[in-house]
Coordinates of C-alpha atoms and ligand atoms in Angstrom, one line a residue:
X1 CA 9.4 95.7 44.1
X2 CA 12.4 98.0 44.0
X3 CA 15.0 98.4 41.3
X4 CA 17.7 101.0 40.5
X5 CA 20.3 101.9 38.1
X6 CA 23.5 99.9 38.6
X7 CA 26.3 102.4 38.5
X8 CA 29.9 101.4 38.1
X9 CA 30.4 102.0 41.8
X10 CA 27.6 99.6 42.7
X11 CA 28.8 97.0 40.3
X12 CA 32.3 97.2 41.7
X13 CA 30.9 97.0 45.2
X14 CA 29.0 93.8 44.2
X15 CA 32.0 92.2 42.7
X16 CA 34.2 93.0 45.7
X17 CA 31.6 91.3 47.9
X18 CA 31.8 88.0 46.1
X19 CA 34.6 85.6 46.9
X20 CA 36.4 85.9 43.5
X21 CA 39.4 88.1 43.2
X22 CA 41.1 88.9 39.9
X23 CA 44.6 87.3 39.7
X24 CA 47.6 88.1 37.4
X25 CA 46.1 86.0 34.6
X26 CA 42.9 88.0 34.6
X27 CA 44.7 91.4 34.9
X28 CA 46.9 90.5 31.9
X29 CA 44.0 89.2 29.8
X30 CA 42.0 92.3 30.5
X31 CA 44.9 94.5 29.4
X32 CA 45.5 92.6 26.2
X33 CA 41.8 92.7 25.4
X34 CA 41.5 96.5 26.2
X35 CA 44.4 97.0 23.7
X36 CA 42.2 95.8 20.9
X37 CA 40.1 98.9 21.2
X38 CA 36.3 99.2 21.0
X39 CA 35.7 95.4 20.5
X40 CA 36.9 94.9 24.1
X41 CA 33.4 95.8 25.1
X42 CA 32.3 92.3 24.0
X43 CA 34.1 90.8 26.9
X44 CA 31.8 89.9 29.9
X45 CA 32.4 91.7 33.2
X46 CA 33.8 90.3 36.4
X47 CA 30.4 89.9 38.1
X48 CA 29.2 87.7 35.2
X49 CA 32.5 85.8 35.2
X50 CA 32.0 85.1 38.9
X51 CA 28.5 83.8 38.1
X52 CA 29.7 81.5 35.4
X53 CA 32.3 80.0 37.7
X54 CA 29.7 79.6 40.4
X55 CA 27.2 78.0 38.0
X56 CA 29.8 75.5 36.7
X57 CA 30.5 74.5 40.3
X58 CA 26.8 74.3 41.2
X59 CA 26.1 71.9 38.4
X60 CA 29.3 70.0 39.0
X61 CA 30.2 70.7 35.3
X62 CA 32.3 68.0 33.6
X63 CA 31.2 68.7 30.1
X64 CA 30.6 72.4 29.0
X65 CA 30.2 74.2 25.7
X66 CA 30.8 77.9 25.0
X67 CA 29.6 79.6 21.8
X68 CA 31.5 82.8 21.3
X69 CA 35.0 82.9 23.0
X70 CA 36.6 86.1 21.9
X71 CA 39.7 86.6 24.0
X72 CA 38.9 83.8 26.4
X73 CA 37.7 85.5 29.6
X74 CA 34.3 83.8 30.0
X75 CA 35.9 80.5 29.0
X76 CA 38.6 81.0 31.7
X77 CA 35.8 81.6 34.3
X78 CA 33.9 78.5 33.2
X79 CA 37.0 76.3 33.1
X80 CA 37.9 77.5 36.6
X81 CA 34.6 76.1 37.8
X82 CA 34.8 72.7 36.1
X83 CA 34.8 69.6 38.2
X84 CA 37.9 67.3 38.3
X85 CA 38.4 65.8 34.8
X86 CA 36.0 68.3 33.3
X87 CA 36.4 69.9 29.9
X88 CA 35.1 72.9 27.9
X89 CA 34.5 73.0 24.2
X90 CA 34.9 76.6 22.8
X91 CA 33.5 77.7 19.5
X92 CA 34.7 80.8 17.6
X93 CA 35.7 81.9 14.1
X94 CA 38.4 84.4 14.9
X95 CA 41.9 83.0 15.4
X96 CA 43.6 86.3 16.4
X97 CA 41.2 87.0 19.3
X98 CA 41.1 83.5 20.5
X99 CA 45.0 83.3 20.4
X100 CA 44.9 85.8 23.2
X101 CA 42.7 83.5 25.2
X102 CA 44.8 80.5 24.5
X103 CA 47.8 82.2 26.1
X104 CA 45.7 83.2 29.1
X105 CA 44.5 79.6 29.5
X106 CA 48.1 78.4 29.3
X107 CA 49.1 80.8 32.0
X108 CA 46.2 79.7 34.2
X109 CA 47.2 76.0 33.7
X110 CA 43.9 75.2 32.0
X111 CA 44.9 74.7 28.4
X112 CA 44.5 71.0 28.5
X113 CA 40.9 71.4 29.7
X114 CA 39.8 73.6 26.8
X115 CA 39.1 72.3 23.3
X116 CA 39.0 75.4 20.9
X117 CA 37.3 74.8 17.6
X118 CA 37.8 77.6 15.0
X119 CA 34.8 77.2 12.7
X120 CA 31.2 78.6 12.4
X121 CA 29.7 77.4 15.7
X122 CA 26.8 75.7 14.0
X123 CA 29.2 73.5 12.1
X124 CA 31.0 72.5 15.3
X125 CA 27.9 71.9 17.3
X126 CA 26.3 69.7 14.6
X127 CA 29.3 67.3 15.0
X128 CA 28.8 66.8 18.7
X129 CA 27.2 63.6 20.1
X130 CA 23.4 63.8 20.0
X131 CA 23.1 62.4 23.6
X132 CA 22.1 64.7 26.5
X133 CA 25.6 64.8 28.0
X134 CA 26.3 68.6 28.5
X135 CA 26.2 70.0 32.1
X136 CA 26.7 73.7 31.2
X137 CA 26.3 75.8 28.0
X138 CA 27.1 79.5 27.5
X139 CA 25.8 81.3 24.4
X140 CA 27.5 84.6 23.6
X141 CA 28.1 84.8 19.8
X142 CA 26.3 86.3 16.8
X143 CA 22.8 87.1 18.0
X144 CA 20.8 86.2 14.8
X145 CA 21.9 82.6 15.3
X146 CA 21.1 82.3 19.0
X147 CA 17.9 80.3 18.3
X148 CA 19.9 77.9 16.1
X149 CA 22.5 77.4 18.8
X150 CA 19.7 76.8 21.3
X151 CA 18.1 74.1 19.1
X152 CA 21.5 72.3 18.8
X153 CA 22.3 72.6 22.5
X154 CA 19.1 72.0 24.4
X155 CA 18.7 68.3 23.3
X156 CA 22.4 67.8 24.2
X157 CA 22.0 69.2 27.7
X158 CA 21.3 66.7 30.4
X159 CA 18.3 67.0 32.7
X160 CA 19.4 69.4 35.5
X161 CA 22.0 70.9 33.2
X162 CA 22.1 74.7 32.7
X163 CA 22.1 76.9 29.5
X164 CA 23.1 80.5 29.8
X165 CA 22.5 83.1 27.1
X166 CA 24.1 86.6 27.2
X167 CA 22.9 90.0 26.0
X168 CA 19.3 89.1 25.9
X169 CA 18.1 92.6 26.9
X170 CA 20.5 94.3 24.4
X171 CA 21.1 97.5 26.5
X172 CA 17.4 97.7 27.2
X173 CA 16.5 98.1 23.5
X174 CA 14.7 94.8 23.6
X175 CA 11.7 96.5 25.3
X176 CA 11.8 99.6 23.1
X177 CA 9.2 99.2 20.3
X178 CA 11.0 101.7 18.2
X179 CA 14.1 99.6 18.1
X180 CA 14.2 97.4 15.0
X181 CA 17.9 96.7 14.8
X182 CA 18.6 93.2 13.4
X183 CA 20.1 92.0 16.7
X184 CA 17.1 93.2 18.7
X185 CA 14.7 91.5 16.3
X186 CA 16.7 88.2 16.6
X187 CA 16.9 88.4 20.3
X188 CA 13.2 89.1 20.7
X189 CA 12.4 86.0 18.6
X190 CA 14.9 84.0 20.7
X191 CA 13.6 85.2 24.0
X192 CA 10.0 84.4 23.0
X193 CA 11.0 80.9 21.9
X194 CA 12.9 80.3 25.2
X195 CA 10.1 81.6 27.3
X196 CA 7.7 79.0 25.8
X197 CA 10.1 76.1 25.6
X198 CA 8.7 73.3 27.7
X199 CA 12.0 71.5 27.8
X200 CA 13.4 74.1 30.3
X201 CA 12.7 76.2 33.3
X202 CA 13.9 79.8 32.6
X203 CA 14.7 82.9 34.5
X204 CA 15.9 86.1 32.7
X205 CA 18.0 88.3 34.9
X206 CA 17.8 92.1 34.2
X207 CA 21.5 92.2 35.2
X208 CA 24.6 92.8 33.1
X209 CA 23.3 93.1 29.5
X210 CA 20.4 90.7 30.3
X211 CA 21.2 87.1 31.1
X212 CA 18.9 84.1 30.5
X213 CA 19.5 81.1 32.8
X214 CA 17.6 77.9 31.8
X215 CA 17.6 74.6 33.5
X216 CA 16.9 71.5 31.4
X217 CA 13.9 69.5 32.7
Ligands
SAM1 C1 30.6 88.8 22.4 S1 32.0 88.0 21.8 C2 32.2 86.7 23.0 C3 32.8 87.3 24.3 C4 33.3 86.3 25.2 N1 32.3 85.3 25.7 C5 33.9 86.9 26.4 O1 33.2 87.1 27.4 O2 35.1 87.3 26.4 C6 31.3 87.1 20.4 C7 32.3 86.2 19.7 O3 31.5 85.4 18.8 C8 32.3 85.0 17.7 N2 31.4 84.6 16.6 C9 30.7 85.4 15.8 N3 30.0 84.7 14.9 C10 30.4 83.4 15.2 C11 30.0 82.2 14.6 N4 29.2 82.1 13.5 N5 30.5 81.0 15.1 C12 31.4 81.1 16.2 N6 31.7 82.2 16.7 C13 31.2 83.4 16.2 C14 33.1 86.3 17.5 O4 34.3 86.0 16.8 C15 33.4 86.8 18.9 O5 34.6 86.4 19.3

């Protein structure tokens, strides 16, 4: 087994060797997000965006849910991978950040495919139909509630559907016993729960900030 530190140059090389290219909508969205300052670091990177689009296409996603939208980049990537007639439900609590996303979705011609709900995500998720109708789920909001989002969303995901959770390695702190940050503790509990959840097959990628990809059985 070989692994190595992924430098910015390696990451850019990998992105450049995928088929996705950033367009004007993405450039503008990145600029508007960067102007927000430090919080811009919450936005997923281009490699992860490519992967979300690819996953949406691979599962033929018609019904998708995102928990944690911020300025709308990950949702743009998911929406671009939706099948004909597909839609994405986005959950967030911040109107200012998501307003940036709404403008990007409009520019991309995707606004009518995205249903943005401004409310605590648990409140929104609890109102969704109980049937297993979701094809794709992306969890990227407040870490202490990941396990609650998981419990709302696994039963609503169809067999063969995919759930993705971001930041599960938390900059590597997850495996550092000295790290007792609240987010780390919550993510450790979440990761343990997912790893033993018999309703799904799981792979955790030590890529990006750690990405769990689970397939509903
Ligand atoms: C890491 S950011 C999401 C980044 C986004 N997926 C992207 O790639 O651009 C986390 C988001 O979760 C939202 N959030 C935090 N707590 C929440 C809650 N209880 N319900 C819904 N959204 C929440 C924040 O407002 C923030 O926009």
